[in-house]
XYZ file of C-alpha atoms in Angstrom:
784
model
C -2.924 10.658 10.607
C -0.086 8.435 11.756
C 2.015 6.343 9.406
C 5.118 4.433 10.453
C 7.007 2.748 7.658
C 9.766 0.386 8.686
C 12.560 0.738 6.198
C 14.560 -2.257 7.219
C 13.240 -5.752 7.694
C 14.385 -6.896 11.100
C 13.441 -10.409 12.036
C 12.710 -9.800 15.684
C 11.962 -13.430 16.372
C 15.551 -14.216 15.486
C 17.076 -11.256 17.229
C 16.758 -12.653 20.705
C 18.367 -15.750 22.071
C 16.282 -18.244 23.971
C 17.690 -16.940 27.254
C 16.815 -13.265 26.808
C 18.634 -10.261 25.424
C 20.607 -10.591 22.233
C 22.030 -7.481 20.559
C 20.609 -6.451 17.200
C 19.744 -3.359 15.208
C 21.063 -0.154 16.731
C 22.808 -2.199 19.468
C 25.347 -3.502 16.955
C 25.440 -0.872 14.206
C 28.871 0.656 13.601
C 28.974 4.220 12.348
C 31.390 7.121 12.475
C 29.155 9.798 10.942
C 28.313 12.171 13.769
C 25.306 14.206 12.539
C 26.437 17.124 14.701
C 29.521 17.422 12.483
C 27.501 17.873 9.310
C 25.081 20.498 8.035
C 22.032 18.308 7.490
C 20.159 18.758 10.762
C 17.173 19.962 8.735
C 16.826 16.331 7.645
C 17.409 14.900 11.130
C 14.224 12.824 11.136
C 15.629 10.857 8.208
C 19.107 9.974 9.407
C 20.001 6.394 8.563
C 19.297 3.863 11.302
C 17.660 0.495 11.816
C 14.568 2.204 13.200
C 11.564 3.632 11.442
C 11.604 7.334 10.728
C 10.124 9.517 13.427
C 9.782 13.196 14.105
C 13.087 14.371 15.530
C 12.616 14.921 19.262
C 15.912 16.634 20.061
C 15.944 19.233 17.303
C 13.037 21.397 16.193
C 13.989 22.412 12.697
C 12.997 25.890 11.591
C 14.524 28.154 9.005
C 12.424 30.976 10.518
C 11.154 31.661 7.022
C 7.957 33.125 8.410
C 9.874 35.478 10.675
C 12.128 36.472 7.773
C 9.088 37.223 5.642
C 7.697 39.486 8.369
C 11.091 41.169 8.714
C 11.098 41.916 4.996
C 7.552 43.267 5.394
C 8.986 45.629 8.033
C 11.733 46.819 5.665
C 14.314 44.816 7.660
C 14.004 47.211 10.585
C 12.942 44.609 13.163
C 14.958 41.758 14.608
C 13.986 38.135 13.948
C 13.968 37.415 17.685
C 11.425 40.159 18.356
C 9.157 38.829 15.636
C 9.491 35.280 17.029
C 8.478 36.501 20.470
C 5.162 37.730 19.107
C 4.467 34.790 16.812
C 5.348 32.119 19.352
C 4.653 33.620 22.765
C 2.048 36.347 22.554
C -1.697 35.907 23.006
C -4.563 37.876 21.463
C -4.597 40.341 24.366
C -0.830 40.944 24.135
C -1.163 42.552 20.704
C -1.755 46.149 21.768
C -0.386 49.608 21.135
C 1.469 50.014 24.445
C 3.487 46.832 23.918
C 7.251 47.192 24.365
C 7.942 44.608 21.649
C 9.800 46.359 18.764
C 7.891 44.402 16.121
C 4.506 45.526 17.413
C 5.790 49.048 18.080
C 6.934 49.238 14.454
C 3.521 48.173 13.111
C 1.703 50.626 15.375
C 4.113 53.421 14.494
C 3.346 52.818 10.821
C -0.363 52.695 11.625
C -0.459 49.360 9.786
C -3.937 48.467 10.954
C -4.208 45.710 8.362
C -1.181 43.825 9.713
C -2.176 44.431 13.339
C -5.712 43.159 12.775
C -4.301 40.124 10.984
C -2.075 39.290 13.961
C -5.030 39.567 16.334
C -7.175 37.391 14.102
C -4.404 34.793 13.766
C -4.012 34.656 17.549
C -7.761 34.208 17.851
C -7.553 31.192 15.528
C -4.708 29.413 17.311
C -6.976 27.580 19.753
C -8.783 25.884 16.862
C -5.677 24.720 14.977
C -6.093 21.167 16.158
C -8.354 18.243 15.422
C -10.204 18.643 18.707
C -9.983 20.655 21.867
C -11.649 18.037 24.052
C -10.169 14.527 24.320
C -13.693 13.118 24.839
C -14.958 15.069 21.812
C -17.868 16.390 23.858
C -17.536 19.850 22.307
C -16.386 18.747 18.853
C -19.513 20.020 17.110
C -19.149 23.397 18.806
C -15.515 23.624 17.634
C -16.582 22.808 14.101
C -19.123 25.624 14.149
C -16.605 28.085 15.578
C -13.972 27.080 13.027
C -16.454 27.521 10.213
C -17.268 30.999 11.484
C -13.561 31.874 11.594
C -13.096 30.364 8.129
C -15.793 32.618 6.688
C -14.178 35.655 8.298
C -10.712 34.678 7.017
C -12.077 34.424 3.457
C -13.838 37.759 3.860
C -10.721 39.512 5.231
C -8.575 37.975 2.501
C -10.868 39.445 -0.119
C -10.721 42.908 1.474
C -6.992 43.052 2.263
C -4.946 45.516 0.221
C -1.517 43.995 0.883
C -0.878 40.880 -1.183
C 1.074 39.357 1.691
C -1.698 39.952 4.230
C -4.205 38.666 1.680
C -2.259 35.410 1.357
C -1.884 35.117 5.105
C -5.642 35.342 5.632
C -6.165 32.816 2.844
C -3.694 30.458 4.483
C -5.556 30.739 7.800
C -8.723 29.832 5.914
C -7.008 26.760 4.448
C -5.816 25.609 7.836
C -9.225 26.077 9.461
C -10.866 24.147 6.614
C -8.347 21.351 7.058
C -9.128 20.949 10.758
C -12.809 20.957 9.864
C -12.055 18.236 7.264
C -13.563 20.444 4.568
C -11.528 19.466 1.485
C -13.830 21.291 -0.961
C -13.196 24.610 0.771
C -9.447 23.987 0.664
C -9.649 23.470 -3.122
C -11.729 26.598 -3.606
C -9.618 28.955 -1.490
C -6.338 27.580 -2.806
C -7.306 28.005 -6.447
C -8.337 31.615 -5.741
C -5.202 32.786 -3.933
C -2.384 30.323 -4.676
C -0.811 28.266 -7.437
C 1.462 25.177 -7.267
C 3.630 26.846 -9.901
C 4.179 29.966 -7.791
C 5.832 29.057 -4.507
C 7.736 32.242 -3.806
C 7.622 32.279 -0.033
C 6.828 30.219 3.048
C 3.123 31.064 2.941
C 2.910 29.588 -0.559
C 4.621 26.412 0.654
C 2.391 26.044 3.695
C -0.658 26.575 1.517
C 0.591 23.941 -0.946
C 0.818 21.481 1.943
C -2.946 21.747 2.491
C -3.580 21.684 -1.253
C -1.617 18.410 -1.425
C -3.737 16.900 1.342
C -6.934 17.711 -0.523
C -5.603 16.570 -3.915
C -7.338 13.440 -5.264
C -4.807 12.570 -7.971
C -2.221 10.393 -6.165
C 0.632 11.241 -8.526
C -0.068 14.964 -8.286
C -0.393 14.636 -4.512
C 3.095 13.112 -4.368
C 4.501 15.902 -6.528
C 3.077 18.576 -4.233
C 4.349 16.878 -1.096
C 7.796 16.540 -2.690
C 7.843 20.299 -3.302
C 6.775 20.998 0.286
C 9.314 18.528 1.663
C 12.149 20.195 -0.206
C 11.155 23.759 0.676
C 10.019 23.523 4.306
C 12.035 21.709 7.005
C 9.137 22.217 9.409
C 6.791 20.297 7.120
C 9.216 17.535 6.139
C 8.099 14.797 8.457
C 4.377 15.254 7.857
C 4.989 15.542 4.099
C 6.883 12.280 4.178
C 4.014 10.691 6.116
C 1.479 11.650 3.441
C 3.756 10.774 0.512
C 2.935 7.371 -1.007
C 5.889 5.369 -2.300
C 3.451 2.916 -3.895
C 2.634 5.422 -6.613
C 4.936 4.662 -9.582
C 7.845 7.073 -9.599
C 7.579 7.581 -13.350
C 3.964 8.782 -13.014
C 5.020 11.539 -10.626
C 8.104 12.553 -12.607
C 5.990 12.943 -15.732
C 4.031 15.687 -13.967
C 7.112 17.634 -12.845
C 7.430 20.922 -14.694
C 11.159 21.406 -14.261
C 14.386 19.748 -13.152
C 14.131 21.106 -9.634
C 10.752 19.458 -9.124
C 12.083 16.189 -10.532
C 14.949 16.261 -8.045
C 12.465 16.889 -5.227
C 10.452 13.838 -6.250
C 13.528 11.655 -6.599
C 14.664 12.646 -3.105
C 11.492 11.372 -1.432
C 11.535 8.120 -3.361
C 15.179 7.791 -2.373
C 14.314 8.166 1.300
C 11.826 5.322 0.955
C 14.491 3.006 -0.455
C 16.460 1.124 2.243
C 18.695 -0.564 -0.309
C 21.354 0.684 -2.722
C 20.346 4.140 -3.859
C 23.169 5.132 -6.185
C 21.074 5.324 -9.355
C 18.661 7.680 -7.635
C 21.567 9.852 -6.481
C 22.902 9.970 -10.033
C 19.506 11.123 -11.344
C 19.198 13.872 -8.746
C 22.718 15.063 -9.580
C 21.720 15.293 -13.241
C 18.564 17.275 -12.420
C 19.716 19.606 -9.620
C 23.322 19.206 -8.513
C 23.125 22.152 -6.065
C 20.263 20.540 -4.136
C 21.109 20.000 -0.459
C 18.777 16.986 -0.599
C 21.277 15.380 -2.978
C 24.070 15.810 -0.439
C 21.847 14.452 2.315
C 20.980 11.395 0.256
C 24.719 10.809 -0.210
C 25.101 11.228 3.563
C 22.446 8.538 4.078
C 24.182 6.269 1.583
C 27.391 6.632 3.566
C 25.423 5.626 6.658
C 24.182 2.498 4.897
C 27.660 1.584 3.738
C 29.079 2.108 7.215
C 26.549 -0.410 8.470
C 27.017 -2.881 5.632
C 30.830 -2.692 5.631
C 31.935 -1.716 9.136
C 29.369 -3.522 11.293
C 30.419 -6.955 9.958
C 34.096 -6.053 9.652
C 34.545 -4.751 13.168
C 31.838 -6.456 15.246
C 31.559 -9.674 13.180
C 27.795 -9.417 13.458
C 25.787 -9.325 10.267
C 24.900 -5.784 9.233
C 22.266 -4.338 11.543
C 19.834 -3.958 8.642
C 18.915 -6.770 6.291
C 18.977 -5.765 2.638
C 16.580 -7.441 0.266
C 19.225 -9.878 -0.938
C 20.150 -10.942 2.579
C 19.252 -14.332 3.873
C 17.282 -15.194 6.959
C 18.880 -14.471 10.313
C 18.689 -18.227 10.877
C 20.657 -18.934 7.724
C 24.039 -20.609 8.036
C 25.838 -17.695 6.392
C 24.572 -15.214 8.963
C 25.888 -17.391 11.778
C 29.345 -17.845 10.317
C 31.829 -15.031 10.939
C 33.906 -15.896 7.888
C 30.803 -15.649 5.718
C 29.888 -12.387 7.432
C 33.319 -10.990 6.547
C 32.812 -12.113 2.955
C 29.548 -10.151 2.848
C 31.432 -7.105 4.079
C 33.790 -7.457 1.128
C 30.827 -7.626 -1.281
C 29.545 -4.317 0.067
C 32.988 -2.771 -0.307
C 32.460 -3.327 -4.025
C 29.331 -1.194 -3.835
C 31.356 1.479 -2.005
C 33.693 1.385 -4.989
C 30.730 2.031 -7.334
C 29.671 5.054 -5.281
C 33.253 6.306 -5.310
C 33.459 5.955 -9.097
C 30.363 8.133 -9.395
C 31.823 10.717 -7.041
C 34.993 10.889 -9.080
C 32.854 11.863 -12.068
C 31.153 14.687 -10.177
C 32.050 18.331 -10.725
C 32.478 19.456 -7.109
C 32.038 23.109 -8.084
C 28.425 22.255 -8.910
C 27.386 20.563 -5.658
C 25.906 22.167 -2.560
C 28.745 21.374 -0.108
C 32.016 20.428 -1.831
C 33.847 19.817 1.455
C 31.266 17.253 2.528
C 31.625 15.473 -0.807
C 35.405 15.415 -0.318
C 34.891 13.970 3.145
C 32.550 11.320 1.719
C 35.227 10.454 -0.817
C 37.805 10.030 1.969
C 35.545 7.656 3.903
C 34.668 5.655 0.796
C 38.393 5.250 0.114
C 38.753 3.919 3.665
C 35.922 1.470 2.982
C 37.641 0.067 -0.116
C 40.956 -0.078 1.796
C 42.721 2.518 -0.323
C 44.199 4.097 2.766
C 46.935 6.163 1.129
C 44.470 7.892 -1.236
C 42.081 8.468 1.635
C 44.873 10.159 3.596
C 45.671 12.363 0.588
C 42.034 13.461 0.413
C 42.073 14.160 4.145
C 45.257 16.221 3.830
C 43.540 18.326 1.167
C 40.532 18.827 3.405
C 42.662 19.806 6.392
C 44.150 22.625 4.320
C 40.800 24.217 3.483
C 38.570 23.443 6.473
C 38.475 26.212 9.101
C 39.746 25.072 12.488
C 36.313 25.596 14.035
C 34.472 23.586 11.364
C 32.802 20.555 13.065
C 33.523 18.506 9.945
C 37.163 18.380 11.042
C 36.104 16.131 13.938
C 34.822 13.478 11.560
C 37.826 13.916 9.307
C 40.056 13.065 12.270
C 38.188 9.816 12.927
C 38.671 8.658 9.344
C 42.300 9.782 9.418
C 42.994 7.694 12.509
C 41.305 4.624 11.017
C 43.352 5.062 7.839
C 46.611 5.348 9.759
C 45.828 2.279 11.860
C 44.796 0.120 8.926
C 47.600 1.279 6.631
C 50.273 -0.775 8.432
C 52.019 -4.058 7.734
C 50.927 -7.179 9.573
C 53.286 -7.866 12.458
C 54.530 -4.260 12.611
C 51.354 -2.408 13.539
C 51.311 0.041 16.430
C 49.340 3.023 17.645
C 50.607 5.768 15.299
C 51.831 8.911 17.031
C 49.644 11.078 14.779
C 46.517 9.389 16.147
C 47.166 9.600 19.881
C 45.634 13.021 20.435
C 42.654 11.979 18.295
C 42.170 8.853 20.423
C 42.282 10.775 23.687
C 39.894 13.395 22.312
C 37.426 10.680 21.253
C 37.906 8.272 24.131
C 34.173 8.167 24.859
C 33.395 7.198 21.252
C 33.492 3.493 22.009
C 32.747 2.206 18.518
C 35.635 4.261 17.173
C 38.018 3.042 19.886
C 36.947 -0.550 19.361
C 37.437 -0.245 15.595
C 41.008 0.916 16.172
C 41.592 -2.043 18.471
C 40.152 -4.454 15.937
C 42.437 -3.065 13.213
C 45.439 -3.728 15.462
C 44.194 -7.206 16.318
C 43.806 -8.048 12.630
C 47.367 -6.815 12.097
C 48.835 -8.920 14.923
C 49.263 -6.303 17.681
C 47.119 -7.950 20.322
C 48.761 -6.004 23.182
C 47.616 -2.552 22.059
C 44.338 -3.992 20.807
C 43.593 -5.305 24.301
C 44.589 -1.957 25.814
C 42.028 -0.195 23.616
C 39.386 -2.834 24.360
C 40.021 -2.465 28.089
C 39.515 1.303 27.883
C 35.938 0.683 26.712
C 35.106 -0.449 30.243
C 36.557 2.660 31.847
C 33.978 3.909 34.400
C 34.442 7.457 33.122
C 32.919 6.463 29.770
C 30.164 4.219 31.124
C 26.465 5.013 30.736
C 26.964 7.552 27.972
C 23.777 7.185 25.908
C 23.951 3.424 26.353
C 27.293 3.552 24.575
C 28.120 -0.165 24.563
C 29.990 -2.111 21.902
C 28.831 -5.661 21.220
C 31.155 -7.870 19.208
C 31.990 -11.434 18.292
C 35.186 -13.355 17.583
C 36.556 -14.601 14.300
C 36.460 -18.018 15.964
C 32.661 -17.951 16.157
C 30.980 -20.718 14.179
C 27.344 -21.477 13.305
C 27.162 -23.328 16.648
C 28.495 -20.324 18.598
C 26.824 -17.466 16.729
C 24.951 -16.487 19.886
C 28.161 -15.786 21.825
C 29.058 -12.118 21.974
C 31.134 -9.810 24.157
C 30.978 -6.341 25.598
C 33.668 -6.766 28.290
C 37.320 -7.006 27.343
C 38.071 -9.576 30.077
C 35.504 -11.988 28.681
C 36.934 -11.522 25.190
C 40.511 -12.151 26.343
C 39.247 -15.136 28.303
C 37.740 -16.710 25.195
C 40.131 -15.639 22.455
C 43.660 -14.795 23.609
C 46.294 -17.498 23.871
C 48.359 -17.731 27.077
C 51.309 -16.232 25.203
C 49.228 -13.268 24.004
C 47.818 -12.739 27.481
C 51.256 -12.914 29.122
C 52.560 -10.355 26.641
C 49.628 -8.060 27.426
C 50.160 -8.403 31.184
C 53.838 -7.567 30.790
C 52.915 -4.462 28.804
C 50.337 -3.102 31.223
C 52.565 -3.721 34.233
C 54.981 -1.246 32.723
C 52.491 1.393 31.616
C 53.213 3.814 34.446
C 56.918 3.704 33.593
C 56.460 4.078 29.826
C 58.280 7.060 28.344
C 55.304 7.753 26.086
C 52.737 9.932 27.942
C 49.937 8.357 25.891
C 50.539 4.953 27.476
C 51.069 6.455 30.920
C 47.758 8.278 30.900
C 45.334 6.660 28.469
C 44.153 3.731 30.575
C 45.913 2.456 33.680
C 45.081 -0.831 35.369
C 44.651 -1.173 39.106
C 46.283 -4.079 40.973
C 43.040 -6.055 41.214
C 42.636 -5.981 37.420
C 46.180 -7.235 36.926
C 45.621 -9.969 39.494
C 42.491 -11.041 37.626
C 44.518 -11.268 34.416
C 47.129 -13.473 36.133
C 44.265 -15.638 37.379
C 43.066 -15.872 33.780
C 46.565 -16.737 32.559
C 46.828 -19.640 34.999
C 43.345 -20.766 34.012
C 44.360 -20.800 30.354
C 47.312 -23.056 31.233
C 44.878 -25.389 33.001
C 42.856 -25.517 29.794
C 45.981 -26.556 27.931
C 46.813 -29.052 30.687
C 50.117 -27.282 31.347
C 49.875 -27.798 35.054
C 53.323 -26.624 36.110
C 52.947 -23.351 34.210
C 49.504 -22.930 35.764
C 50.846 -23.531 39.271
C 53.720 -21.071 38.761
C 51.232 -18.440 37.632
C 48.806 -19.079 40.483
C 51.668 -18.931 42.991
C 52.401 -15.360 41.888
C 48.997 -14.418 43.240
C 49.349 -16.380 46.471
C 46.945 -18.347 48.619
C 45.282 -15.238 50.053
C 44.038 -14.110 46.628
C 42.393 -17.450 45.937
C 41.031 -17.789 49.452
C 39.172 -14.530 48.906
C 38.045 -15.362 45.389
C 37.166 -19.017 45.417
C 36.888 -20.444 48.951
C 33.891 -18.642 50.380
C 32.122 -21.967 50.844
C 33.723 -22.027 54.298
C 31.258 -19.300 55.288
C 28.480 -21.846 54.951
C 26.571 -19.886 52.347
C 26.351 -16.654 54.340
C 28.103 -14.544 51.730
C 26.270 -12.975 48.822
C 29.089 -14.116 46.578
C 27.276 -17.442 46.561
C 24.782 -16.001 44.127
C 27.278 -16.464 41.310
C 27.892 -20.128 42.097
C 31.576 -19.537 41.398
C 32.887 -21.272 44.513
C 34.628 -24.529 45.382
C 32.227 -26.325 47.682
C 33.511 -29.912 47.269
C 36.908 -31.540 46.994
C 37.119 -32.481 43.282
C 39.286 -35.547 43.937
C 36.772 -37.294 46.186
C 33.301 -36.023 45.301
C 31.274 -36.170 42.077
C 28.140 -34.146 41.374
C 24.842 -36.009 41.520
C 26.656 -39.084 42.802
C 26.593 -40.403 46.386
C 30.011 -40.097 48.015
C 31.922 -43.337 47.660
C 35.531 -42.350 48.392
C 36.784 -41.402 51.851
C 38.824 -38.214 52.001
C 42.290 -39.235 53.121
C 43.541 -35.655 52.846
C 41.764 -32.516 53.933
C 42.902 -29.189 52.491
C 41.430 -25.857 51.573
C 40.181 -26.018 47.992
C 41.279 -23.305 45.603
C 43.033 -23.082 42.254
C 46.485 -23.388 43.796
C 45.708 -26.363 46.009
C 43.803 -28.255 43.287
C 46.572 -27.701 40.754
C 49.242 -28.663 43.272
C 47.438 -31.864 44.298
C 46.711 -32.771 40.691
C 50.428 -32.575 39.898
C 51.274 -34.546 43.050
C 48.747 -37.309 42.343
C 49.803 -37.527 38.706
C 53.407 -37.959 39.756
C 52.428 -40.734 42.121
C 50.197 -42.400 39.556
C 52.925 -42.291 36.921
C 55.539 -43.729 39.295
C 56.019 -47.461 38.513
C 57.142 -47.989 42.117
C 53.916 -46.609 43.549
C 51.767 -49.430 44.954
C 48.452 -47.514 44.615
C 48.782 -46.263 41.080
C 45.199 -47.279 40.283
C 43.956 -45.236 43.263
C 45.797 -42.076 42.254
C 44.814 -42.410 38.610
C 41.196 -42.649 39.739
C 41.522 -39.508 41.884
C 43.180 -37.703 38.976
C 40.337 -38.808 36.702
C 37.818 -37.509 39.245
C 39.509 -34.113 39.230
C 39.519 -33.874 35.449
C 35.890 -34.966 35.461
C 35.038 -32.228 37.951
C 36.859 -29.644 35.837
C 34.350 -30.301 33.043
C 30.946 -28.653 32.917
C 29.524 -31.697 34.724
C 31.696 -31.305 37.793
C 32.042 -29.291 40.968
C 35.345 -27.648 39.949
C 34.328 -26.184 36.585
C 35.700 -22.855 37.826
C 39.206 -24.257 37.267
C 38.486 -23.758 33.526
C 35.678 -21.178 33.345
C 34.451 -17.989 34.998
C 30.807 -18.789 34.349
C 28.679 -21.560 32.935
C 25.359 -21.464 31.141
C 22.645 -23.892 30.262
C 22.115 -22.093 26.953
C 24.335 -24.518 25.037
C 27.445 -26.621 25.153
C 29.400 -24.749 22.517
C 31.902 -21.995 23.143
C 35.002 -20.740 21.369
C 37.348 -21.587 24.243
C 40.189 -23.772 23.059
C 39.245 -26.542 25.497
C 35.588 -26.504 24.527
C 35.539 -30.185 23.612
C 37.324 -31.261 26.775
C 35.029 -29.114 28.905
C 31.997 -30.790 27.353
C 33.230 -34.386 27.074
C 35.607 -34.920 30.025
C 37.893 -36.898 27.702
C 40.896 -36.500 30.025
C 38.842 -38.031 32.817
C 37.953 -40.917 30.515
C 41.638 -41.344 29.690
C 42.693 -41.465 33.339
C 39.838 -43.773 34.339
C 41.351 -45.969 31.637
C 44.776 -45.676 33.253
C 43.211 -46.672 36.567
C 41.687 -49.660 34.768
C 45.085 -50.677 33.424
C 46.471 -50.740 36.957
C 43.386 -52.224 38.663
C 43.758 -55.535 40.478
C 40.143 -56.593 41.075
C 37.170 -57.099 38.748
C 34.916 -54.924 40.839
C 37.267 -51.962 40.612
C 37.793 -52.625 36.902
C 34.028 -52.579 36.441
C 33.828 -49.254 38.287
C 36.553 -47.740 36.082
C 34.754 -48.840 32.929
C 31.484 -47.536 34.314
C 33.051 -44.098 34.770
C 34.538 -44.239 31.292
C 31.070 -44.986 30.001
C 29.684 -41.918 31.763
C 32.274 -39.735 30.044
C 31.577 -41.453 26.719
C 27.916 -40.478 27.052
C 28.987 -36.823 27.261
C 31.132 -37.292 24.171
C 28.183 -38.850 22.361
C 25.923 -35.949 23.331
C 28.498 -33.397 22.239
C 29.059 -35.081 18.881
C 25.320 -35.416 18.295
C 24.758 -31.744 19.090
C 27.533 -30.818 16.696
C 25.982 -32.691 13.773
C 22.219 -32.593 14.331
C 19.506 -30.380 15.657
C 19.799 -31.237 19.327
C 16.358 -29.904 20.089
C 14.748 -32.533 17.894
C 16.545 -35.725 18.869
C 15.057 -38.919 17.546
C 12.871 -40.997 19.777
C 14.685 -43.529 21.936
C 17.832 -41.382 21.882
C 18.854 -42.532 25.357
C 18.461 -46.196 24.442
C 20.440 -45.785 21.246
C 23.194 -43.906 23.051
C 23.386 -46.665 25.651
C 23.683 -49.362 22.984
C 26.381 -47.456 21.073
C 28.439 -46.760 24.201
C 31.337 -49.183 23.741
C 32.337 -48.954 27.408
C 28.926 -50.110 28.594
C 29.108 -52.927 26.083
C 32.587 -53.877 27.352
C 31.214 -53.817 30.874
C 28.407 -56.137 29.855
C 30.655 -58.538 27.919
C 33.663 -58.693 30.247
C 32.130 -58.170 33.674
C 28.676 -59.641 33.413
C 28.537 -60.368 37.155
C 29.057 -56.706 37.978
C 27.052 -55.311 35.080
C 23.650 -55.003 36.756
C 25.108 -53.350 39.868
C 26.992 -50.804 37.804
C 24.206 -49.935 35.348
C 21.277 -49.856 37.725
C 22.589 -46.853 39.672
C 25.414 -45.362 41.732
C 24.554 -46.947 45.070
C 27.079 -49.751 44.634
C 30.009 -47.448 43.785
C 31.179 -47.306 47.402
C 31.393 -51.084 47.751
C 33.116 -51.496 44.405
C 35.683 -48.818 45.236
C 36.438 -50.503 48.568
C 36.946 -53.735 46.661
C 39.968 -52.183 44.945
C 42.131 -54.355 47.196
C-alpha cells in the first residue's frame, strides 16, 4: 500500500518561468532549524518541508525495544549489540549450540529450549515476510500455502508455550504471516486471543496492534489504533501514518480514546496532517499529555512553518515556499509584489506572537524537553522582532546547556541574527560577538545571507555585500545544492521573475555607484584591516576587483555620467577591456563568442538590422574605454556652436545611444547579459535601455541642426523608430503584452507622432523613409 499526501499546495504550473528553471519550494525556503541539533530524529520522516512526507532514507529509526525486551528476558546479562547481531544478521542455520554469540550461548547455557526453538522458527519465517517472493508472481500460490502452514504452526506453538513472552512472540508471528496472506479474519481471531488494545506493555503488543489496526473495519477505531502505534513505535511511524485517514472526523476518534494519553496520540496525527496553523491542536495536546515528546515535535514543526512564512519572504523576498489555504494564486498581483510579500511576512509574525503567548502560559517543568521550549521561545521572539528579550532567553539557555549539547549550535544562529537585527539604522555593523559564529557557520548559506540582508535593511551595504560575496566562495559550493535564491525590494509585478544567486548580479542590479564605490574601497583594504575577521573571512582576488570597477564604470554609463565612467574605465586600462570585450578581432574563433558579450560593430556608424549607410571616418578598437571616450569627444563637438558639422556629430552620438539600448550592437556598455524573456528589469536605466530615449533626443538635436530636407526626414525617421520602442514599452507596462489587440502594428504606426510629422512636413520623402531602410544611405549623403 502506497499513499503520498501532499501537505502543501504548490502550483507547479506557476513555479517555472517560460524560459525554464524558476526557484520554488525547497529551493527558496529559509530555515535555521537544523534537525541534527534537536532530539526529534525519531520523527524525521515528518520534518516540515514543501515536499510530501516520505520514509526517512538517511536515518533508520529504532529504539531497539525488541532487543531491550530480549535483554530483560535474559536478566540483563547480555549486551544489546549481541542480541542485534542474532536478530538482524543470523540465519536459521546460525542458531546452534556451538555459536560464539553471547546471546545464544546464554540461552543454551540456560537450556531455554523454548526460546531457542522460537528463534529458529522466526528465522524460518523471515523469507515469507513479504507480499511476494517472485516479482512475476509465478510462485505466489506456493508462498501462500507455505505461509498458511507456518501460520498454523505459529498458532500451535503459541498455545503450547509456557513463557508468556514467547507465547506472544509466536502469536505475533502468526499475525504477520496472516497479514502477508491477506487473511484479515485470522488476524482478528489471533489478536483477540493473545492481545488487547488496552494492554500495550511492550513492543510485541505494539507490533501486534499494528496488524489489528489494519484488519479493523471501524474507521474511527482504526485511526485510534494507528495513533497508539505511531506514538509508541518509531519503526512503525511512517506506515502508521500512511494507513491513518485524516478524513475521519477527529471528534469521532477522540470519543473512543480511553484516556488522555490516547487523546494526545490522536491529536498528534491529525496535527501532522494539517499544513496550516496548528496552535489549537498543540494547546489540546498540552492539556492532555504535556510530557509527550510528540507535543514538542509538533511545536518544532510549527517553528518550521513560521520560519518559512516569516523568514522566506523577509529575507529572500519570495512568497513563502508553501501556500497556506488563505494564500492567493501564484499569479496574483500580491505574490508578485515584494512590498506585498513583506506585508504578508508581518501578518505571520502576528501568528508567531500567538504561539509565543501560549508558550508563556506553559509550565516548562511539565514538558518533555524544557530547553527546547526555551529555544523555541527565543526564536519566536526573534520572529516578532523582540530582539532584547530573545537575547535574554538565549543567555539563560547558555548558562544551563552543556557545552557539547548540539542545541547550542542553533542557539548561536538565533543569537547572531538577534545581534545583527538589534541595531540602529545607519549604525549597523558585524557585531564582534557574532564573528566566531559566522566563521563556524560559513557554509550555512541561508544563515549568512540572512545576516547580510539584515545589514542591508539597516543601511550597511558594504558588509552586506561582503557576506553576499562569501556565498560564492568555491569552498562552500556544491554542498547539498546549498544555493540561496533571492529577489530585490525593487522587484515589481512586472519583474517578479527576476531573481539572484550571485552577488555580482545583485550588485549590478541594485547597488548605486556610490554604494559600489564604497564597497570596492572596503574590500581593497581587507588584507590590511586590523580586524582578523575581515582579513580572513573572504578575500577578493584582483580579477574580482577589476570586475567590480568595470561594473562601477558601467553604472556611470547608465546614469549618463560619462566623465566618471571614463575615469573608472581608465583605472582598468585598455588591456583589461581588450581581453574582455574585443575578441571579435579573432573572427569568431574564440569560445567566448558563445556569450555574445562582444563588440563586433562600431556603435557610431552601424545599426543592427539596418544596411550600413554611414562611412567610417575613424577606425579604432571598440571597447568600453574607446566608446566612452569617443562619445564624450563627439558630444563636445556637437555641442560646440562653432562646429560646422554639429548635425553629423549629434547623429553619431544618437547612433551610439541607440546601440547602447537592447536594440543595438553595444548593449554591453549597459548590461552584462540580455534576455528575450521580457523587457523589464530593476536596473535604474531600465526605461532608457528599452526605449532608447536618449537616442531619440539626440536625433532631435541633429534635426535642429540639419540643413537639408532629406537629412531632416532621416532624423525624424530615426526618432520614429525610437518612439516605437517607447510605445511598446509603455504598452507592455499597462497591458498583457501577450494578448495585444489585432492591428497593433497599424495602431502604433498611426499614433507615432514622428511618423505623422514625417508625413505632414516631408511628404516628398515620406514613402522613401517608411518603405524601408534602403534609402538611408542616400539621405545621409544628402546632409550637405
